[in-house]
Amino acid sequence: MVEFLELNGAQASMIGRDWVQRAVLSRMPELCPENTSAGVSGMSTRPGDPKEQLGAAGNLWPSEPIILGREGSARELVLRKIQELSIEGRQDPFMVLDLDVLVSCHQTFLQALPQVQPFYAVKCNNRPWALRVLAALGTGFDCASQGELEQVLGLGVAPSRIIFANPCKAVSHIQYAARSGVQLLTFDSEEELAKVAQHHPGARLVLRIQTQNSQSTFPLNDKFGARLEACEHLLQAARELGLAVVGAS
């Protein structure tokens, strides 16, 4: 899948909201790659710009976000691209990620649940600029593998903002989390507790509980999570191993 990242708003204010400018632009120098300037123009690519470069081999869009001026719209840009692909006889799928909407959703979440810290599941979409914006906004990250941990930590995100939320983790990944200072891990079995006790005894654990969601369109409750009747035994097992259980999910 080819992903096209689009960023709405005037170039001067990035996304057109003062609070976003303070939250994101103030940290842009540390979030931008070394070969780009700290300014917004340095991290943007405009359609038709001679400097526009395609991303990885086969990608249809630049690897950098495209900032649209007030005279353009994402819809016009996407329709033009679809027409170009059609003329070329290509039927490659692509995804549009509007970073403006991403920021708005983050703000809406915080307004609705001001005492809850969101943790973004990296596996949903790990595009670098999506992660950079979320990192600048201060969100937490839900990582499921060492690769995802490395990607998020590479952005300068503090280990305390990460939960390693895979209930069946490879030993080497647990060891990496321990070395990197990632303390918050999930579990739903005695086998996982034994691995953590041996390789990351200082972890802060979250018990994943299997929920009843029979009314869901796509019920995934059987995929992970301990049955409610097994939770007391698991908590006792964690206590006997000297592990700290700090919550449930």
Coordinates of C-alpha atoms in Angstrom, one line a residue:
M1 CA 0.0 0.0 0.0
V2 CA 1.3 3.4 -0.9
E3 CA 0.6 6.1 1.7
F4 CA 0.2 9.8 0.9
L5 CA 0.6 12.1 3.9
E6 CA -1.2 15.4 3.6
L7 CA -1.0 18.4 6.0
N8 CA -3.7 21.1 5.8
G9 CA -3.2 24.7 6.6
A10 CA -1.2 27.7 5.7
Q11 CA 2.6 27.2 5.7
A12 CA 3.1 29.9 8.4
S13 CA 1.0 28.2 11.0
M14 CA 1.4 24.6 9.9
I15 CA -2.1 23.5 10.8
G16 CA -3.7 26.8 11.5
R17 CA -4.3 26.4 15.3
D18 CA -2.2 28.3 17.8
W19 CA -2.1 25.5 20.3
V20 CA -0.8 23.1 17.6
Q21 CA 1.8 25.6 16.6
R22 CA 3.1 25.8 20.1
A23 CA 2.9 22.0 20.7
V24 CA 4.3 20.8 17.3
L25 CA 6.4 23.6 15.9
S26 CA 8.3 24.2 19.2
R27 CA 9.6 20.6 18.9
M28 CA 10.0 20.4 15.2
P29 CA 13.8 20.8 15.2
E30 CA 14.2 17.6 17.3
L31 CA 11.6 15.7 15.3
C32 CA 12.9 16.7 11.8
P33 CA 15.5 14.5 10.1
E34 CA 19.0 15.9 10.1
N35 CA 19.0 16.7 6.5
T36 CA 16.0 19.1 6.8
S37 CA 15.7 22.5 8.3
A38 CA 13.8 23.2 11.5
G39 CA 11.3 25.4 9.7
V40 CA 8.0 24.2 8.3
S41 CA 9.1 24.8 4.7
G42 CA 12.1 22.6 5.3
M43 CA 10.0 19.6 6.1
S44 CA 7.3 20.1 3.4
T45 CA 7.1 19.1 -0.2
R46 CA 4.7 20.9 -2.5
P47 CA 3.1 19.1 -5.5
G48 CA 5.0 20.0 -8.6
D49 CA 8.1 21.3 -6.7
P50 CA 11.3 20.4 -8.7
K51 CA 12.7 19.1 -5.4
E52 CA 9.9 16.6 -5.0
Q53 CA 11.3 13.2 -4.5
L54 CA 9.4 9.9 -4.4
G55 CA 9.8 7.8 -1.2
A56 CA 10.8 4.2 -1.2
A57 CA 11.0 2.4 -4.5
G58 CA 7.5 2.0 -6.0
N59 CA 5.9 4.7 -3.9
L60 CA 3.6 7.1 -5.7
W61 CA 3.9 9.9 -3.2
P62 CA 6.8 11.8 -1.6
S63 CA 8.0 10.5 1.7
E64 CA 7.6 14.0 3.3
P65 CA 4.2 15.5 4.1
I66 CA 2.6 17.8 1.5
I67 CA 1.5 21.1 2.9
L68 CA -1.4 22.6 1.0
G69 CA -1.8 26.3 0.8
R70 CA -5.2 28.0 1.2
E71 CA -5.7 27.9 -2.6
G72 CA -5.7 24.1 -2.8
S73 CA -7.5 21.2 -1.2
A74 CA -6.7 17.6 -0.4
R75 CA -9.6 16.5 -2.5
E76 CA -8.4 18.2 -5.6
L77 CA -4.9 16.8 -5.1
V78 CA -6.1 13.3 -4.6
L79 CA -8.5 13.4 -7.6
R80 CA -5.7 14.7 -9.8
K81 CA -3.5 11.9 -8.7
I82 CA -6.2 9.3 -9.4
Q83 CA -6.6 10.7 -12.9
E84 CA -2.8 10.6 -13.5
L85 CA -2.7 7.0 -12.3
S86 CA -5.7 6.1 -14.5
I87 CA -4.0 7.6 -17.5
E88 CA -0.9 5.6 -16.8
G89 CA -2.9 2.4 -16.5
R90 CA -2.0 1.9 -12.8
Q91 CA -4.4 0.7 -10.1
D92 CA -2.2 0.9 -7.1
P93 CA -4.1 1.6 -3.8
F94 CA -2.9 4.4 -1.6
M95 CA -4.0 5.9 1.7
V96 CA -4.5 9.6 2.6
L97 CA -3.5 10.6 6.1
D98 CA -4.6 14.1 7.0
L99 CA -2.4 15.1 9.9
D100 CA -4.8 18.0 10.7
V101 CA -7.5 15.4 11.5
L102 CA -5.1 13.4 13.5
V103 CA -4.3 16.4 15.7
S104 CA -8.0 17.2 16.0
C105 CA -8.8 13.7 17.2
H106 CA -6.1 13.9 19.8
Q107 CA -7.5 17.2 21.1
T108 CA -11.0 15.8 21.2
F109 CA -9.9 12.8 23.2
L110 CA -8.1 14.9 25.7
Q111 CA -11.1 17.2 26.1
A112 CA -13.5 14.3 26.6
L113 CA -11.2 12.3 28.9
P114 CA -8.8 14.9 30.5
Q115 CA -7.5 12.5 33.1
V116 CA -6.8 9.6 30.7
Q117 CA -3.5 9.4 28.8
P118 CA -4.1 7.9 25.3
F119 CA -1.7 5.3 24.0
Y120 CA -1.6 5.2 20.2
A121 CA -1.3 1.6 18.7
V122 CA 1.8 1.9 16.4
K123 CA 0.6 -1.1 14.4
C124 CA -2.4 0.8 13.2
N125 CA -0.2 3.1 11.1
N126 CA 3.5 3.6 11.8
R127 CA 4.1 6.3 9.1
P128 CA 7.0 8.4 10.5
W129 CA 5.3 11.8 10.3
A130 CA 2.1 10.5 12.0
L131 CA 4.3 9.3 14.9
R132 CA 6.3 12.5 14.9
V133 CA 3.2 14.6 15.3
L134 CA 1.8 12.4 18.0
A135 CA 5.1 12.4 19.8
A136 CA 5.2 16.2 19.7
L137 CA 1.6 16.3 21.1
G138 CA 2.7 14.2 24.1
T139 CA 0.7 11.1 23.5
G140 CA 1.7 7.6 24.7
F141 CA 2.5 4.7 22.4
D142 CA 1.3 1.1 22.4
C143 CA 4.1 -1.0 20.9
A144 CA 3.8 -4.7 20.1
S145 CA 7.4 -5.6 19.1
Q146 CA 11.0 -4.6 19.4
G147 CA 10.8 -3.0 16.0
E148 CA 8.0 -0.7 17.1
L149 CA 9.8 0.1 20.4
E150 CA 12.9 1.1 18.4
Q151 CA 10.9 3.3 16.0
V152 CA 9.2 5.2 18.8
L153 CA 12.3 5.5 21.1
G154 CA 14.1 6.7 18.0
L155 CA 11.8 9.7 17.9
G156 CA 13.1 10.7 21.4
V157 CA 9.9 9.5 23.2
A158 CA 10.5 8.8 26.8
P159 CA 10.3 5.1 27.8
S160 CA 7.7 6.1 30.4
R161 CA 5.3 7.0 27.6
I162 CA 5.4 3.5 26.1
I163 CA 3.4 0.4 26.9
F164 CA 4.7 -2.9 25.5
A165 CA 1.3 -4.3 24.9
N166 CA 2.0 -7.7 23.4
P167 CA 0.8 -10.5 25.7
C168 CA 3.1 -13.1 24.1
K169 CA 6.5 -11.3 23.8
A170 CA 9.7 -12.9 22.5
V171 CA 12.4 -13.1 25.2
S172 CA 14.8 -11.0 23.2
H173 CA 12.1 -8.3 22.9
I174 CA 11.5 -8.4 26.7
Q175 CA 15.3 -8.0 27.2
Y176 CA 15.4 -5.1 24.8
A177 CA 12.5 -3.4 26.7
A178 CA 14.4 -3.8 30.0
R179 CA 17.6 -2.4 28.5
S180 CA 15.7 0.6 27.1
G181 CA 13.9 1.5 30.2
V182 CA 10.4 0.5 29.0
Q183 CA 8.7 -0.6 32.2
L184 CA 5.0 -1.0 31.4
L185 CA 4.2 -4.4 29.9
T186 CA 1.0 -6.5 29.5
F187 CA 0.4 -10.1 30.3
D188 CA -2.5 -12.6 30.3
S189 CA -0.8 -15.9 31.2
E190 CA 1.5 -17.6 33.7
E191 CA 4.0 -18.3 30.9
E192 CA 4.3 -14.6 30.2
L193 CA 4.8 -13.9 33.9
A194 CA 7.6 -16.5 34.1
K195 CA 9.4 -14.8 31.1
V196 CA 9.1 -11.3 32.6
A197 CA 10.2 -12.5 36.0
Q198 CA 13.4 -13.9 34.5
H199 CA 14.2 -11.2 32.0
H200 CA 12.6 -8.0 33.2
P201 CA 11.8 -8.4 37.0
G202 CA 11.5 -4.6 37.5
A203 CA 8.6 -4.3 35.0
R204 CA 5.3 -2.7 35.9
L205 CA 2.6 -5.1 34.6
V206 CA -0.9 -4.6 33.3
L207 CA -3.2 -7.6 33.3
R208 CA -5.1 -7.9 30.0
I209 CA -8.6 -9.2 30.7
Q210 CA -10.8 -10.9 28.1
T211 CA -14.0 -8.9 27.6
Q212 CA -17.5 -9.9 26.4
N213 CA -18.3 -8.1 23.2
S214 CA -20.8 -10.4 21.5
Q215 CA -22.5 -7.4 19.9
S216 CA -19.3 -6.2 18.1
T217 CA -19.3 -6.3 14.3
F218 CA -15.8 -7.9 14.5
P219 CA -15.5 -9.7 17.8
L220 CA -11.9 -10.1 18.7
N221 CA -12.3 -10.8 22.4
D222 CA -11.0 -14.4 22.1
K223 CA -7.7 -13.3 20.6
F224 CA -6.0 -12.0 23.7
G225 CA -6.8 -11.6 27.4
A226 CA -7.3 -13.8 30.5
R227 CA -10.7 -15.1 31.4
L228 CA -12.2 -13.3 34.4
E229 CA -12.2 -16.5 36.5
A230 CA -8.4 -16.9 35.9
C231 CA -7.5 -13.4 37.0
E232 CA -7.3 -14.1 40.7
H233 CA -4.8 -17.0 40.1
L234 CA -2.7 -14.8 37.7
L235 CA -2.5 -12.0 40.2
Q236 CA -1.4 -14.4 42.9
A237 CA 1.2 -15.9 40.6
A238 CA 2.6 -12.5 39.9
R239 CA 2.8 -11.8 43.6
E240 CA 4.6 -15.0 44.3
L241 CA 7.1 -14.1 41.6
G242 CA 7.7 -10.7 43.1
L243 CA 6.2 -8.8 40.1
A244 CA 4.4 -5.5 40.4
V245 CA 0.9 -5.5 38.8
V246 CA -0.2 -1.9 38.4
G247 CA -3.4 -2.1 36.4
A248 CA -5.7 -4.0 34.1
S249 CA -6.8 -3.5 30.5

